[in-house]
Amino acid sequence: MTVRVCSLLLSTPQLIPPGGYHLVRFPFGAAESYDAHGMHQVAQPDGHTVGDWRTDDRAGLIWPSADGWGALTAMIQWEAGGYTELRDRFVRDPLGLSTGADSTATDHRPPSPGMQCFTKHHEILVHPGTPVGLMVSHNARASARLVFAEFKLAIHPV
């Protein structure tokens, strides 16, 4: 039984506007990313093609390639900023493309001095046709810079 893995890496800072949750977008084919099972592709399973990963929220989606027990992992690094709270969550279908958004593993965090570095892990059932994403939020008055992120899905057969 093969474990299917998709590992995404964002090393280009991403400006996150204030208010609400925002999907973290990841480049396609990045040197440190891994996607042997085609779960993060420019041409997506529902027929949409991502033009620019920097502006299209669909660049934040992992489309599970099989039914299974999904181990979700993330690393999030924020630049020091004018916020008093940072939030993050994993979301099934964050853009409402199939089953409707279903968030899980939501964390609210007060900042510590300096740069903010967090990791998180959660496990859920995943299915082809229902993408998953990593969403972040902050409460600053101005946009805040996400300087680095990783988002990983490992699907274990059930």
Coordinates of C-alpha atoms in Angstrom, one line a residue:
M1 CA 0.0 0.0 0.0
T2 CA 1.5 3.2 -1.2
V3 CA 1.4 6.5 0.8
R4 CA 0.8 9.4 -1.6
V5 CA 2.5 12.6 -0.8
C6 CA 2.3 16.2 -1.9
S7 CA 4.7 18.7 -0.3
L8 CA 4.5 22.4 -1.2
L9 CA 6.9 25.1 -0.4
L10 CA 6.5 28.9 -0.5
S11 CA 9.8 30.8 -0.3
T12 CA 8.5 34.0 -2.0
P13 CA 6.9 36.3 0.5
Q14 CA 3.1 36.7 0.2
L15 CA 1.3 39.8 1.3
I16 CA -1.9 38.8 3.3
P17 CA -4.5 41.5 3.6
P18 CA -6.3 42.2 6.9
G19 CA -9.8 40.7 7.5
G20 CA -11.0 37.2 7.0
Y21 CA -9.1 34.1 6.1
H22 CA -6.9 33.9 2.9
L23 CA -5.7 30.8 1.1
V24 CA -1.9 30.5 1.0
R25 CA -0.9 30.2 -2.7
F26 CA 2.1 28.0 -3.7
P27 CA 4.1 27.9 -6.9
F28 CA 3.9 25.0 -9.2
G29 CA 7.1 22.8 -9.8
A30 CA 9.1 24.6 -7.1
A31 CA 12.6 23.1 -6.6
E32 CA 11.8 22.0 -3.0
S33 CA 8.3 20.8 -3.7
Y34 CA 7.3 17.2 -4.3
D35 CA 4.2 16.1 -6.2
A36 CA 4.7 12.7 -7.8
H37 CA 1.0 11.9 -7.7
G38 CA -0.2 15.1 -9.5
M39 CA -2.1 16.7 -6.6
H40 CA -0.9 20.3 -7.2
Q41 CA -1.0 21.0 -10.9
V42 CA -1.6 24.1 -13.1
A43 CA -4.3 22.1 -15.0
Q44 CA -6.7 21.1 -12.2
P45 CA -8.9 18.1 -12.1
D46 CA -12.1 20.1 -12.6
G47 CA -10.8 21.6 -15.8
H48 CA -9.6 25.0 -14.5
T49 CA -6.1 26.1 -15.5
V50 CA -4.2 28.4 -13.2
G51 CA -2.6 31.3 -15.1
D52 CA -0.6 33.0 -12.3
W53 CA 0.0 31.2 -9.0
R54 CA 0.7 34.6 -7.3
T55 CA -2.9 35.8 -7.9
D56 CA -5.1 32.7 -8.4
D57 CA -6.3 31.2 -5.1
R58 CA -6.5 27.8 -6.8
A59 CA -2.7 27.7 -6.5
G60 CA -3.3 27.0 -2.8
L61 CA -5.2 23.8 -3.5
I62 CA -4.0 20.2 -3.1
W63 CA -6.4 17.8 -4.9
P64 CA -6.2 14.4 -3.2
S65 CA -5.4 11.7 -5.8
A66 CA -7.0 8.9 -3.7
D67 CA -9.5 8.3 -0.9
G68 CA -7.7 7.9 2.4
W69 CA -6.6 9.1 5.8
G70 CA -4.9 12.4 5.1
A71 CA -2.1 13.7 7.3
L72 CA -2.0 17.5 6.9
T73 CA 1.1 19.3 8.0
A74 CA 2.1 23.0 7.7
M75 CA 4.8 25.4 8.6
I76 CA 4.0 29.1 8.7
Q77 CA 6.4 32.0 9.2
W78 CA 5.2 35.6 9.5
E79 CA 7.3 38.7 9.5
A80 CA 6.9 40.8 12.7
G81 CA 4.0 43.1 12.3
G82 CA 1.2 45.2 13.8
Y83 CA -1.1 42.4 14.7
T84 CA -2.2 41.1 18.1
E85 CA -3.5 37.8 16.8
L86 CA -2.6 35.3 14.0
R87 CA -4.9 32.6 12.8
D88 CA -4.5 29.5 10.6
R89 CA -6.6 26.5 9.6
F90 CA -6.9 23.6 7.3
V91 CA -10.0 23.6 5.1
R92 CA -11.6 21.0 2.9
D93 CA -12.9 22.7 -0.3
P94 CA -11.9 26.2 0.7
L95 CA -13.2 27.8 -2.5
G96 CA -16.5 26.0 -2.5
L97 CA -15.8 24.0 -5.6
S98 CA -17.4 20.7 -4.6
T99 CA -18.7 20.0 -1.1
G100 CA -18.5 23.5 0.4
A101 CA -15.9 24.9 2.8
D102 CA -15.3 22.8 5.9
S103 CA -12.6 24.1 8.2
T104 CA -10.7 22.1 10.8
A105 CA -7.7 22.5 13.1
T106 CA -8.2 26.3 13.5
D107 CA -5.6 27.9 15.8
H108 CA -5.6 31.5 17.1
R109 CA -2.2 32.6 18.4
P110 CA -0.9 35.7 20.1
P111 CA 2.4 36.9 18.6
S112 CA 5.7 36.5 20.4
P113 CA 8.5 39.0 20.0
G114 CA 10.1 39.1 16.5
M115 CA 9.2 36.8 13.7
Q116 CA 6.4 34.3 14.1
C117 CA 7.1 30.7 13.3
F118 CA 4.5 27.9 13.7
T119 CA 3.9 24.3 12.7
K120 CA 0.7 22.4 12.8
H121 CA -0.5 18.9 12.1
H122 CA -4.0 17.4 11.7
E123 CA -5.5 14.3 10.2
I124 CA -8.8 14.0 8.2
L125 CA -10.4 11.8 5.6
V126 CA -9.7 13.1 2.1
H127 CA -11.3 12.3 -1.3
P128 CA -10.6 13.0 -4.9
G129 CA -12.7 15.9 -6.1
T130 CA -12.5 17.7 -2.8
P131 CA -9.4 19.9 -2.5
V132 CA -7.7 20.9 0.7
G133 CA -6.0 24.2 1.5
L134 CA -4.1 26.1 4.2
M135 CA -5.7 29.4 5.2
V136 CA -4.3 32.2 7.3
S137 CA -5.5 35.4 8.9
H138 CA -4.3 38.3 11.1
N139 CA -5.9 41.3 12.7
A140 CA -3.4 44.1 11.8
R141 CA -4.8 47.2 10.1
A142 CA -2.6 46.8 7.1
S143 CA -1.4 43.8 5.1
A144 CA 1.1 41.5 6.8
R145 CA 3.9 39.5 5.1
L146 CA 3.9 35.7 5.2
V147 CA 7.6 35.1 4.5
F148 CA 7.7 31.3 4.3
A149 CA 5.2 28.4 4.3
E150 CA 5.0 24.7 3.7
F151 CA 1.9 22.7 3.2
K152 CA 1.9 18.9 3.0
L153 CA -0.6 16.1 2.5
A154 CA 0.2 12.4 3.0
I155 CA -2.6 10.1 2.0
H156 CA -2.6 6.7 3.8
P157 CA -4.9 4.1 2.2
V158 CA -7.9 2.9 4.4

